[in-house]
Amino acid sequence: MGENTKSICPFCGVGCGVLRGDSGKGHGWKASVNRRGELCPKGVAAYDVLNHADRLTEPQIRIGGDLVPVSWDEAFLRIEQEFGRIVDEHGSDALGFFASSGCTNEENYVFQKLARMLGTNNVDNCARLCHSSTVAAMQSRFGAGAMTNTLDDLGDADCFLVWGANPAEQHPIIFSSYLAPAVNDGTTLIHIDPRENRTTEIADFHLPVKPGYDIPLLNGMCAVIFEEGLEDDEFLRERVSNVSAFRKFISGVDVDECAETAGIAPDDLREVARIYANATRAAAFTGMGMSQHRYGTANVHTLLNIALVTGNVGRCGTGVNPLRGKNNVQGASDVGALPDVLPGYRPVTDSDARKAIADVWGVEPPAIPGLTEVEMTHEFGDGIRGAFVFGENIGATEPNVNRTVRELDSLDCLVVQEIFPTETTAHADVILPASSWAEKAGTVTNTDRQVQQMRPSSDPPGNARTDLEILCEIGRRLLDIDSDVRLSDTSFEYDGPEAVFSELTQVTPQYSGMSYSGIGDGSQRWPLPKGETEGVGVLHRNRFSNGERRAPLVSVEHIDPTAEHSNNDSDSLVLTTGRVIEHFNSGVVTRRSDVLTHLRSTDALQIHPDDATERGVEDGDKVVVTSNNGRIEAKSAVTPSIRPGVVFLTFHFAERLVNRLTGDELDPTSKIPTYKHVRVRVENTE
Ligand code: SF4
């Protein structure tokens, strides 16, 4: 406890080691990922707002329309009474649980255990909103929805294919300490993104694909590879199935037509296909530019195809590597904060998996998959009567957020566990003041599957409590409301997070060989089977994680992303969204840091000069952006760095809440929302 206590940065999925230096600023320590102790600006500012005047320090409940401070006992009692009544009147599935990918493995494990012991699988985390499509595609074909490789071995690649990601701003230490040094040493970087951004600055090739047209671009690249005999025949023979059918499908693909559809010059498509296929080791990185689409799962399937066709799986410097967003989005999913799978990604429909959980919990989880995050919000006030939102700001981050906010108010009881007032706490019936990342212990799992320890450097302020303490108390109290549950006296009695971790390793096969002592100041990587001392680095070397020797190729037809839009008029533009380096997600923490807020202005609408001229918009003008779902105002930033027909906004700013514009369409497989392809009109108001 105190200064110089080693912890892990709370923001992105890179997982840099950080401690509070004498100046009160974040200092990097030489941890498993940032081995030289390097940090990005967010890591340096990580301790800035811990004592901010806005911190929630007292429990509150809504009385007569107003939130009023109460004792912890009164707050817990309100939850017991309201959730108890809802379960009695409507059943356990009338409750919805929103887990936190910004909180620890232990907290998320206890949270999903609470939901499932209450009798519902309605528990999800915001992995649903960022990479659920990636996980769906990779899990179904490779048996693991995670980076196939490690940050260390990826330096061996001759070619990086960075698709729909901007690691220079979104994963800055991966970019500066792993990707850029390799590029300086000769690795070719191909950047696929509708926008030129900081990642493009070191790219050898930039293909500004139209948002939503990844499939024709990847199918076209596969066609070039087969036409020119660049496929890896031995790998196809030994490790891949469905090859003949896929060859037949690709033989019907017209490369020039694909290029035109994707908005790319055919020669550029051909050139990058050759470079990727001719590389001895080619590594693909994928981000939300690929995953957050109406057909995001299909997008990722086409990326897996090109990796399999060229033999770029199961070796150092290759693979398909999703760059995960929040600091524990990987771990929250690993430990079961998902509606269709138990800890370790075992389906809730698998009776053996449920039995294994029951052996540890004393209660078998329900067998019917629950609702996903967005589906739960759509059921608010109807199928879902009570919601528990743990460390998430769904009043800002859900698609079509005007609708979400209306739905929040239709709940019988909304419980929010938070550290700051947010767009979600404004609608709460009960607010539970919780601990920031620097006020608690626990583990987090980073983007390349490394589990590391966070440690507290201070206590929660005022009457705030640690998250784990709050969740365990609610567990103890709520399980009494369901007489069907034979709760063991010890179900939520843990002697700290290490005891929770010990339990979760019993039910999460990928973590079964891990321990706090084994992690220590370093990390342990999953999968780490019991009895082994080291986790597996490169996955799928001889067999895929599902035990299969071969993974199938999947033929994916392009589906026009405009087909379902009702406002496809010739005047509309396609809005795409993203992050900038200074801020994180809905900005609840980073926008309270004076340092980060003043680094630069980042909330303008990027628009191409041609589109700006057509609309009489000049750089800096105030514009109104409207979609079928809502309207926002923004300042314009006229720039040729974005392709014509596309505009860009970040999603960090409550004042420009971009999710007022996004829509409800969900990918049919993963249920990820369509954040990256929104039809909008842009009008000058000056
Ligand atoms: Fe934190 Fe990510 Fe920056 Fe590292 S790269 S300091 S983990 S925000």
XYZ file of C-alpha atoms and ligand atoms in Angstrom:
694
model
C 0.000 0.000 0.000
C 1.239 3.509 -0.798
C 3.551 5.025 -3.357
C 5.658 2.691 -5.448
C 3.143 -0.163 -5.119
C 3.326 -2.128 -8.342
C 0.032 -2.418 -10.203
C -1.316 -2.674 -13.750
C -2.659 0.234 -15.813
C -6.482 0.364 -15.721
C -7.105 1.493 -19.275
C -6.317 -0.583 -22.335
C -5.745 -4.271 -22.895
C -1.978 -3.926 -23.274
C -1.562 -4.288 -19.489
C 1.424 -2.078 -18.681
C 2.912 -2.132 -15.191
C 2.361 1.203 -13.421
C 2.975 2.614 -9.941
C 2.321 5.956 -8.294
C 5.566 7.872 -8.234
C 6.562 10.492 -5.671
C 5.080 13.219 -7.882
C 1.671 11.508 -7.838
C 2.047 10.655 -11.519
C 2.023 7.170 -12.975
C 5.451 5.687 -13.531
C 6.040 2.552 -15.504
C 7.845 -0.329 -13.884
C 9.519 -3.060 -15.878
C 6.553 -5.438 -16.093
C 5.754 -8.321 -18.426
C 4.586 -6.149 -21.339
C 6.253 -2.738 -20.846
C 9.639 -4.226 -20.174
C 11.475 -0.919 -20.226
C 8.888 0.722 -17.959
C 7.364 2.734 -20.793
C 3.813 4.189 -20.529
C 1.485 6.127 -22.822
C -0.110 9.429 -21.646
C -3.075 7.619 -20.113
C -0.810 5.479 -17.942
C 1.055 8.592 -16.753
C -2.310 10.198 -15.854
C -3.762 7.039 -14.302
C -3.604 8.364 -10.721
C -4.771 11.912 -11.595
C -8.432 11.627 -10.695
C -8.474 9.198 -7.780
C -9.171 11.999 -5.303
C -11.350 14.005 -7.685
C -14.167 15.904 -5.976
C -16.712 14.001 -8.090
C -15.867 10.612 -6.518
C -18.898 8.753 -5.202
C -18.312 8.252 -1.495
C -21.738 7.457 -0.010
C -24.375 4.850 -0.950
C -27.510 6.475 -2.390
C -31.055 5.315 -3.015
C -33.836 7.017 -4.919
C -36.607 8.318 -2.681
C -39.461 10.282 -4.208
C -37.539 10.885 -7.410
C -34.318 12.061 -5.733
C -31.125 10.204 -4.975
C -30.327 10.588 -1.281
C -27.320 9.377 0.745
C -28.049 6.404 3.004
C -26.156 3.831 5.025
C -24.773 0.719 3.350
C -27.366 -1.335 5.190
C -30.226 0.716 3.756
C -28.786 0.436 0.248
C -28.365 -3.327 0.531
C -31.859 -3.640 1.987
C -33.352 -1.799 -1.009
C -31.624 -4.247 -3.364
C -32.788 -7.256 -1.333
C -36.376 -6.011 -1.319
C -36.553 -4.963 -4.984
C -34.650 -7.870 -6.521
C -36.477 -10.252 -4.149
C -39.847 -8.960 -5.284
C -38.845 -9.140 -8.960
C -37.685 -12.760 -8.628
C -40.866 -13.673 -6.737
C -43.176 -12.017 -9.257
C -41.347 -12.552 -12.548
C -38.667 -15.195 -12.006
C -34.882 -14.992 -11.992
C -34.650 -14.221 -15.718
C -36.295 -10.867 -15.014
C -32.892 -9.758 -13.680
C -30.012 -8.612 -15.907
C -26.361 -8.365 -14.858
C -23.861 -6.110 -16.655
C -20.329 -7.151 -15.695
C -17.261 -4.965 -15.969
C -14.384 -5.591 -18.333
C -12.572 -2.788 -16.507
C -12.646 -4.717 -13.229
C -10.711 -7.755 -12.058
C -11.063 -11.441 -12.840
C -12.067 -12.119 -9.255
C -14.821 -9.474 -9.268
C -16.218 -10.640 -12.594
C -16.107 -14.245 -11.465
C -18.081 -13.450 -8.313
C -20.497 -11.279 -10.320
C -21.383 -14.030 -12.811
C -21.560 -16.544 -9.955
C -24.093 -14.289 -8.246
C -26.253 -14.112 -11.397
C -26.082 -17.842 -12.014
C -26.696 -18.857 -8.407
C -29.760 -16.630 -8.523
C -30.901 -18.719 -11.472
C -30.201 -16.638 -14.569
C -27.587 -16.613 -17.329
C -28.466 -12.985 -18.106
C -24.912 -11.793 -17.533
C -22.676 -10.168 -20.113
C -19.749 -7.766 -20.334
C -18.759 -5.121 -22.829
C -16.687 -7.626 -24.798
C -20.108 -7.986 -26.439
C -19.664 -4.492 -27.846
C -16.092 -4.719 -29.089
C -14.873 -8.180 -30.070
C -17.716 -10.677 -29.583
C -17.775 -11.233 -33.347
C -14.031 -11.931 -33.363
C -14.422 -14.387 -30.497
C -17.403 -16.076 -32.176
C -15.497 -16.690 -35.412
C -12.202 -17.731 -33.778
C -13.843 -19.921 -31.132
C -15.913 -21.770 -33.710
C -12.972 -22.566 -35.999
C -9.829 -22.502 -33.830
C -11.363 -23.301 -30.423
C -10.026 -20.136 -28.762
C -11.245 -16.559 -29.130
C -7.985 -14.842 -28.275
C -4.677 -13.758 -29.773
C -3.145 -16.794 -31.446
C 0.335 -15.465 -30.719
C 2.243 -13.413 -28.166
C 3.531 -9.884 -28.411
C 7.056 -11.243 -28.114
C 6.967 -13.722 -30.968
C 5.140 -11.345 -33.306
C 8.381 -9.437 -33.737
C 9.497 -12.374 -35.920
C 6.964 -11.454 -38.620
C 8.028 -10.218 -42.066
C 4.619 -8.689 -42.616
C 2.014 -7.093 -40.349
C -1.518 -6.896 -41.704
C -3.280 -4.413 -39.387
C -6.994 -4.496 -40.181
C -9.506 -2.060 -38.709
C -7.197 -1.163 -35.837
C -5.155 1.883 -34.894
C -2.674 0.543 -32.333
C -0.661 3.780 -32.383
C -3.525 5.406 -30.469
C -5.519 2.507 -29.062
C -2.705 0.203 -27.914
C 0.171 2.668 -27.794
C 2.797 0.533 -26.058
C 2.178 -2.421 -28.365
C 2.718 -0.003 -31.216
C 5.800 1.774 -29.884
C 7.530 -1.200 -28.244
C 6.598 -4.125 -30.486
C 5.251 -3.080 -33.902
C 7.281 0.038 -34.710
C 10.661 -1.541 -33.803
C 9.880 -4.504 -36.065
C 8.885 -2.144 -38.879
C 12.135 -0.232 -38.362
C 13.925 -3.566 -38.751
C 12.232 -4.243 -42.077
C 8.810 -5.791 -41.364
C 6.282 -4.569 -43.930
C 3.177 -3.014 -42.420
C -0.066 -3.040 -44.411
C -2.772 -0.872 -42.875
C -6.406 -1.409 -43.833
C -8.613 1.398 -42.531
C -10.971 4.027 -44.008
C -8.835 6.693 -42.298
C -5.202 7.598 -42.299
C -4.217 7.843 -38.667
C -1.088 7.610 -36.543
C -0.651 3.910 -37.386
C -0.650 4.754 -41.091
C 2.367 7.015 -40.547
C 4.686 3.980 -40.381
C 2.756 1.817 -42.850
C 4.232 0.741 -46.184
C 0.747 0.375 -47.683
C -2.556 1.918 -46.726
C -5.790 0.631 -48.247
C -8.684 2.934 -47.242
C -11.409 0.309 -47.453
C -15.015 1.488 -47.408
C -16.544 0.747 -43.981
C -18.493 -2.513 -44.210
C -16.657 -3.809 -47.308
C -13.963 -5.946 -45.681
C -15.380 -9.190 -47.075
C -14.927 -8.382 -50.784
C -11.447 -7.047 -50.082
C -10.400 -10.246 -48.266
C -12.145 -12.529 -50.755
C -10.372 -10.639 -53.539
C -7.021 -11.121 -51.806
C -7.717 -14.858 -51.451
C -8.575 -15.007 -55.156
C -5.251 -13.380 -56.082
C -3.410 -15.858 -53.836
C -5.026 -18.859 -55.557
C -4.770 -17.371 -59.061
C -1.060 -16.795 -58.631
C -0.327 -20.083 -56.821
C 0.733 -18.364 -53.609
C -1.228 -20.619 -51.260
C 0.572 -22.932 -48.806
C -0.275 -26.359 -50.234
C 1.332 -28.331 -47.436
C -0.532 -26.416 -44.727
C -3.777 -26.751 -46.651
C -3.211 -30.504 -46.899
C -2.212 -31.045 -43.291
C -4.124 -28.493 -41.226
C -7.135 -27.253 -43.189
C -10.482 -28.784 -44.162
C -13.150 -27.794 -46.695
C -10.387 -26.797 -49.120
C -12.003 -27.983 -52.367
C -15.289 -26.248 -51.703
C -13.474 -23.059 -50.790
C -11.290 -23.173 -53.912
C -14.467 -23.532 -55.957
C -16.069 -20.594 -54.157
C -13.020 -18.364 -54.611
C -12.661 -19.345 -58.290
C -15.962 -17.536 -58.824
C -14.663 -14.338 -57.216
C -13.771 -11.495 -59.590
C -10.788 -9.611 -58.178
C -11.425 -6.346 -60.032
C -15.058 -6.374 -58.996
C -14.082 -7.010 -55.352
C -11.631 -4.120 -55.454
C -14.204 -1.788 -56.935
C -16.816 -2.844 -54.374
C -14.389 -2.245 -51.502
C -13.316 1.121 -52.933
C -9.713 0.032 -53.522
C -7.590 0.158 -56.687
C -7.273 -3.425 -58.068
C -3.480 -3.126 -58.356
C -3.262 -2.181 -54.670
C -5.402 -5.155 -53.681
C -3.201 -7.475 -55.736
C 0.028 -6.039 -54.370
C -0.877 -6.401 -50.695
C -2.213 -9.921 -51.308
C 1.162 -10.874 -52.805
C 3.137 -9.287 -49.974
C 1.072 -11.022 -47.298
C 1.181 -14.404 -49.074
C 4.882 -14.241 -49.954
C 5.966 -13.366 -46.419
C 7.660 -16.200 -44.590
C 5.735 -15.130 -41.495
C 2.726 -12.838 -41.755
C 0.789 -11.713 -38.672
C -2.686 -10.218 -38.808
C -3.973 -7.812 -36.166
C -7.640 -7.040 -35.993
C -9.617 -4.334 -34.239
C -13.083 -2.910 -33.916
C -12.997 -1.619 -37.498
C -13.529 -5.227 -38.498
C -15.582 -6.541 -35.594
C -18.210 -3.834 -34.991
C -20.299 -4.449 -38.069
C -23.704 -5.871 -38.887
C -21.817 -8.900 -40.210
C -18.752 -8.651 -37.994
C -18.464 -12.410 -37.469
C -18.449 -12.963 -41.235
C -15.733 -10.307 -41.583
C -13.494 -12.174 -39.157
C -14.182 -15.481 -40.905
C -12.723 -14.028 -44.099
C -9.621 -12.888 -42.204
C -9.194 -16.400 -40.767
C -9.476 -17.757 -44.328
C -6.532 -15.770 -45.620
C -4.384 -16.812 -42.640
C -5.210 -20.499 -43.201
C -4.756 -20.368 -46.979
C -1.229 -18.990 -46.551
C -0.238 -21.216 -43.607
C 0.029 -18.291 -41.249
C -1.263 -20.020 -38.115
C 0.552 -21.958 -35.391
C 4.017 -20.460 -35.833
C 5.945 -17.569 -34.304
C 5.329 -14.281 -36.106
C 2.003 -15.326 -37.630
C -1.624 -15.771 -36.644
C -4.725 -13.673 -36.160
C -4.441 -11.354 -33.212
C -7.398 -9.353 -31.913
C -6.235 -6.292 -29.993
C -8.552 -6.266 -26.986
C -9.939 -2.969 -25.721
C -10.263 -2.604 -21.951
C -7.704 -3.774 -19.446
C -9.638 -6.930 -18.538
C -12.024 -7.541 -21.403
C -10.217 -10.807 -22.080
C -10.354 -11.911 -18.451
C -13.977 -10.928 -17.804
C -14.931 -13.252 -20.653
C -12.475 -15.992 -19.608
C -14.054 -16.225 -16.142
C -17.607 -16.534 -17.442
C -19.188 -13.060 -17.553
C -20.996 -14.112 -20.742
C -24.581 -15.348 -21.171
C -23.977 -18.506 -23.177
C -20.811 -19.901 -21.621
C -19.563 -20.728 -18.139
C -16.047 -19.926 -16.869
C -13.560 -21.261 -19.418
C -15.991 -20.835 -22.368
C -17.850 -24.102 -21.681
C -21.411 -23.816 -23.003
C -24.168 -23.465 -20.430
C -25.971 -26.137 -22.442
C -23.220 -28.679 -21.628
C -24.463 -30.772 -18.690
C -20.943 -31.968 -17.800
C -19.777 -28.366 -17.613
C -22.702 -27.408 -15.378
C -22.031 -30.408 -13.156
C -18.366 -29.386 -12.818
C -19.503 -25.937 -11.649
C -22.059 -27.452 -9.258
C -19.297 -29.552 -7.671
C -17.594 -26.308 -6.631
C -20.555 -23.982 -6.053
C -23.008 -26.470 -4.626
C -25.599 -25.103 -7.087
C -25.921 -25.970 -10.775
C -26.100 -22.985 -13.141
C -29.151 -22.685 -15.412
C -28.972 -24.489 -18.750
C -30.641 -21.947 -21.030
C -28.358 -19.247 -22.491
C -29.120 -15.766 -21.237
C -29.574 -12.523 -23.124
C -26.644 -10.532 -24.474
C -25.910 -6.998 -23.321
C -27.879 -5.103 -25.955
C -30.688 -7.671 -25.905
C -31.042 -7.098 -22.168
C -31.396 -3.333 -22.659
C -34.096 -3.962 -25.262
C -35.998 -5.993 -22.652
C -35.779 -3.334 -19.941
C -39.177 -2.708 -18.392
C -40.567 -5.770 -20.127
C -38.740 -9.100 -19.764
C -36.026 -7.500 -17.612
C -37.376 -5.670 -14.540
C -34.220 -5.255 -12.484
C -30.633 -4.609 -13.616
C -27.293 -4.568 -11.825
C -24.692 -2.525 -13.726
C -21.221 -3.086 -12.333
C -18.613 -0.525 -13.408
C -20.023 0.144 -16.883
C -21.638 3.233 -18.352
C -24.365 1.728 -20.505
C -26.177 5.078 -20.616
C -23.391 6.217 -22.955
C -21.874 3.133 -24.539
C -24.860 1.193 -25.864
C -25.933 1.723 -29.472
C -28.951 3.970 -30.051
C -28.395 5.326 -26.582
C -31.461 7.587 -26.628
C -33.473 4.386 -26.588
C -31.267 2.827 -23.886
C -31.754 5.835 -21.626
C -35.531 5.644 -22.034
C -35.341 1.941 -21.269
C -33.247 2.530 -18.142
C -36.085 4.577 -16.720
C -38.545 1.762 -17.368
C -36.793 -0.631 -14.966
C -38.346 -1.381 -11.584
C -34.906 -1.236 -10.010
C -31.532 -0.176 -11.434
C -28.482 -0.811 -9.243
C -25.218 0.810 -10.341
C -21.839 0.148 -8.730
C -19.520 2.990 -9.763
C -16.762 5.396 -8.784
C -18.059 8.569 -10.518
C -21.473 9.983 -11.482
C -22.168 8.851 -15.052
C -24.880 8.901 -17.695
C -25.998 5.606 -16.084
C -25.952 6.536 -12.384
C -28.275 9.428 -13.285
C -31.019 6.807 -13.776
C -30.125 4.541 -10.840
C -32.385 3.565 -7.976
C -29.410 2.441 -5.922
C -25.829 3.700 -6.271
C -23.037 1.740 -4.624
C -19.814 3.793 -4.277
C -16.938 1.510 -5.227
C -13.172 1.319 -5.479
C -11.023 2.603 -8.288
C -8.412 0.327 -9.789
C -5.754 1.746 -7.442
C -7.756 0.918 -4.325
C -8.077 -2.835 -4.724
C -6.207 -6.050 -5.372
C -6.916 -8.668 -8.000
C -5.800 -10.007 -11.353
C -6.394 -8.839 -14.911
C -5.748 -10.642 -18.197
C -4.245 -8.666 -21.034
C -4.628 -8.956 -24.774
C -1.950 -11.626 -25.203
C -3.436 -13.810 -22.451
C -1.106 -12.769 -19.626
C -2.624 -12.687 -16.140
C -1.028 -10.059 -13.893
C -1.702 -8.721 -10.393
C -3.095 -5.314 -9.480
C -2.305 -4.037 -5.988
C -3.839 -1.191 -3.978
C -1.871 1.960 -3.300
C -4.638 3.636 -1.251
C -8.034 2.986 0.372
C -11.400 3.865 -1.222
C -12.477 7.407 -0.253
C -15.178 8.217 2.313
C -17.600 5.348 2.780
C -16.805 3.760 -0.569
C -15.905 0.070 -0.376
C -13.884 -2.305 -2.513
C -15.820 -3.896 -5.364
C -15.230 -7.438 -4.170
C -16.448 -6.618 -0.669
C -19.667 -5.108 -2.102
C -20.341 -7.999 -4.479
C -19.778 -10.651 -1.814
C -22.106 -8.855 0.601
C -24.816 -8.679 -2.058
C -24.231 -12.363 -2.804
C -24.681 -13.295 0.835
C -27.862 -11.238 1.123
C -29.492 -11.958 -2.252
C -29.140 -15.687 -2.220
C -31.448 -15.738 0.773
C -34.281 -14.442 -1.419
C -34.484 -17.580 -3.532
C -35.660 -20.448 -1.410
C -34.802 -22.919 -4.192
C -31.114 -22.190 -3.807
C -29.406 -24.284 -1.163
C -26.660 -21.785 -0.526
C -23.599 -22.991 1.261
C -22.592 -20.707 4.120
C -19.324 -20.105 2.350
C -20.571 -19.387 -1.182
C -19.618 -15.718 -0.931
C -17.216 -15.905 2.008
C -13.751 -15.297 0.636
C -10.650 -14.314 2.493
C -9.729 -11.756 -0.193
C -9.215 -11.937 -3.955
C -6.568 -14.652 -3.790
C -9.185 -17.053 -2.414
C -11.547 -16.144 -5.273
C -8.750 -16.712 -7.777
C -8.044 -20.100 -6.262
C -11.711 -21.058 -6.753
C -11.931 -19.749 -10.298
C -8.901 -21.796 -11.342
C -10.911 -24.894 -10.368
C -13.656 -24.110 -12.894
C -11.709 -22.279 -15.620
C -9.617 -24.936 -17.395
C -7.371 -22.384 -19.124
C -6.320 -21.018 -15.705
C -6.090 -24.332 -13.848
C -2.325 -24.230 -13.303
C -2.207 -20.611 -12.121
C -1.762 -19.145 -8.649
C -1.044 -15.757 -7.101
C 2.377 -16.978 -6.033
C 3.057 -18.195 -9.562
C 2.050 -14.837 -11.031
C 4.001 -12.813 -8.470
C 5.392 -9.603 -9.965
C 5.342 -11.191 -13.397
C 2.580 -12.963 -15.270
C 1.179 -16.349 -16.174
C -0.271 -16.931 -19.619
C -3.282 -19.068 -20.464
C -3.685 -21.838 -21.270
C -1.702 -23.047 -18.263
C -2.774 -26.604 -17.438
C -2.449 -27.899 -13.884
C 1.011 -29.261 -13.211
C 2.665 -27.142 -15.897
C 4.916 -24.235 -14.989
C 4.564 -22.202 -18.178
C 1.554 -21.241 -20.266
C 1.331 -21.870 -24.002
C 2.649 -18.986 -26.116
C 1.804 -19.722 -29.744
C -1.568 -21.464 -29.956
C -2.638 -24.080 -32.514
C 0.890 -25.348 -33.261
C 0.027 -28.987 -33.976
C -3.627 -29.024 -33.120
C -6.167 -26.257 -32.791
C -7.359 -25.421 -29.288
C -10.553 -27.412 -29.871
C -8.426 -30.541 -30.270
C -8.860 -30.727 -34.036
C -5.886 -31.133 -36.352
C -7.657 -29.167 -39.080
C -9.636 -25.934 -39.142
C -12.187 -25.390 -41.906
C -12.196 -22.741 -44.602
C -15.521 -20.920 -44.718
C -16.985 -19.412 -47.885
C -18.357 -15.971 -47.059
C -20.517 -14.015 -49.471
C -20.470 -10.230 -49.210
C -23.664 -8.657 -47.923
C -24.217 -5.041 -48.880
C -24.142 -3.103 -45.574
C -26.435 -0.425 -47.002
C -29.174 -2.937 -47.811
C -31.026 -2.444 -44.541
C -30.605 1.295 -44.155
C -33.652 3.415 -44.740
C -31.733 6.680 -45.176
C -29.497 5.765 -48.075
C -30.139 9.011 -49.889
C -27.330 10.286 -52.060
C -26.617 13.058 -49.583
C -25.858 10.747 -46.686
C -22.391 9.836 -45.448
C -21.146 6.825 -43.500
C -20.165 7.578 -39.906
C -17.445 5.460 -38.353
C -16.196 5.810 -34.770
C -13.035 5.193 -32.765
C -10.652 6.133 -29.970
C -7.883 8.672 -29.627
C -4.789 8.228 -27.498
C -5.700 10.731 -24.777
C -9.057 9.279 -23.757
C -10.730 6.000 -23.034
C -14.206 4.725 -23.843
C -16.982 6.954 -22.499
C -14.368 9.167 -20.832
C -15.756 8.850 -17.284
C -12.191 8.775 -15.919
C -10.004 10.348 -18.599
C -12.189 13.423 -19.211
C -11.788 14.270 -15.515
C -7.996 14.472 -15.962
C -7.028 18.075 -16.738
C -3.790 16.888 -18.274
C -5.418 14.488 -20.737
C -8.243 16.867 -21.573
C -5.840 19.628 -22.504
C -3.437 17.553 -24.558
C -5.359 18.376 -27.740
C -8.873 18.881 -29.053
C -10.166 15.510 -30.118
C -13.913 15.713 -30.468
C -14.281 17.154 -33.979
C -16.063 15.442 -36.874
C -13.490 14.450 -39.501
C -14.836 15.018 -43.016
C -13.152 14.854 -46.433
C -12.678 18.199 -48.266
C -14.910 17.067 -51.174
C -17.780 16.222 -48.832
C -17.216 19.409 -46.859
C -17.317 21.566 -50.004
C -20.525 19.903 -51.191
C -22.136 20.859 -47.887
C -20.628 24.324 -47.588
C -18.650 23.257 -44.523
C -15.303 24.816 -43.686
C -12.749 23.627 -41.191
C -13.902 24.513 -37.666
C -17.545 25.141 -38.616
C -20.242 23.877 -36.311
C -22.244 21.093 -37.964
C -25.293 19.050 -37.094
C -25.026 15.295 -37.616
C -28.277 13.341 -37.809
C -29.113 9.683 -38.245
C -32.348 7.719 -38.037
C -31.835 7.555 -34.288
C -30.720 10.962 -33.162
C -28.855 14.198 -33.632
C -25.665 15.720 -32.265
C -23.663 18.879 -32.866
C -19.936 18.883 -33.501
C -17.133 21.021 -34.833
C -15.824 19.993 -38.241
C -12.245 18.978 -39.000
C -11.853 19.038 -42.775
C -9.086 16.601 -43.698
C -8.043 14.458 -46.657
C -6.980 11.747 -44.202
C -10.473 10.283 -44.298
C -11.873 8.748 -47.471
C -14.662 10.595 -49.302
C -18.121 9.511 -48.238
C -17.031 8.686 -44.693
C -16.969 10.814 -41.525
C -15.371 9.994 -38.184
C -16.108 10.813 -34.543
C -14.621 9.542 -31.300
C -16.920 8.108 -28.642
C -15.260 9.604 -25.558
C -17.311 12.746 -25.124
C -20.631 12.968 -23.306
C -21.238 16.362 -24.930
C -21.040 14.762 -28.384
C -22.551 11.439 -27.402
C -21.968 9.625 -30.654
C -24.199 6.729 -29.656
C -27.206 8.964 -30.109
C -26.549 8.278 -33.800
C -25.712 4.558 -33.810
C -28.408 1.966 -34.425
C -29.869 -1.236 -33.052
C -28.831 -3.645 -35.793
C -26.933 -6.606 -34.333
C -24.672 -9.155 -35.967
C -26.852 -12.289 -36.120
C -24.154 -14.577 -34.703
C -22.409 -12.563 -32.004
C -25.039 -9.855 -31.400
C -22.377 -7.146 -31.683
C -23.851 -3.735 -32.601
C -23.104 -1.884 -35.849
C -20.940 0.931 -34.508
C -18.807 1.315 -37.621
C -21.365 1.873 -40.361
C -24.004 4.475 -39.558
C -25.757 6.493 -42.269
C -25.771 10.184 -41.327
C -26.483 13.617 -42.777
C -24.080 16.445 -42.071
C -25.314 20.036 -42.277
C -23.611 23.320 -41.636
C -25.359 25.397 -39.001
C -23.224 28.516 -39.411
Fe -2.106 1.919 -20.039
Fe -2.573 0.873 -22.444
Fe -1.207 3.110 -22.217
Fe -0.136 0.817 -21.420
S -0.684 1.354 -23.513
S -0.043 2.771 -20.338
S -1.931 -0.245 -20.618
S -3.365 2.812 -21.666
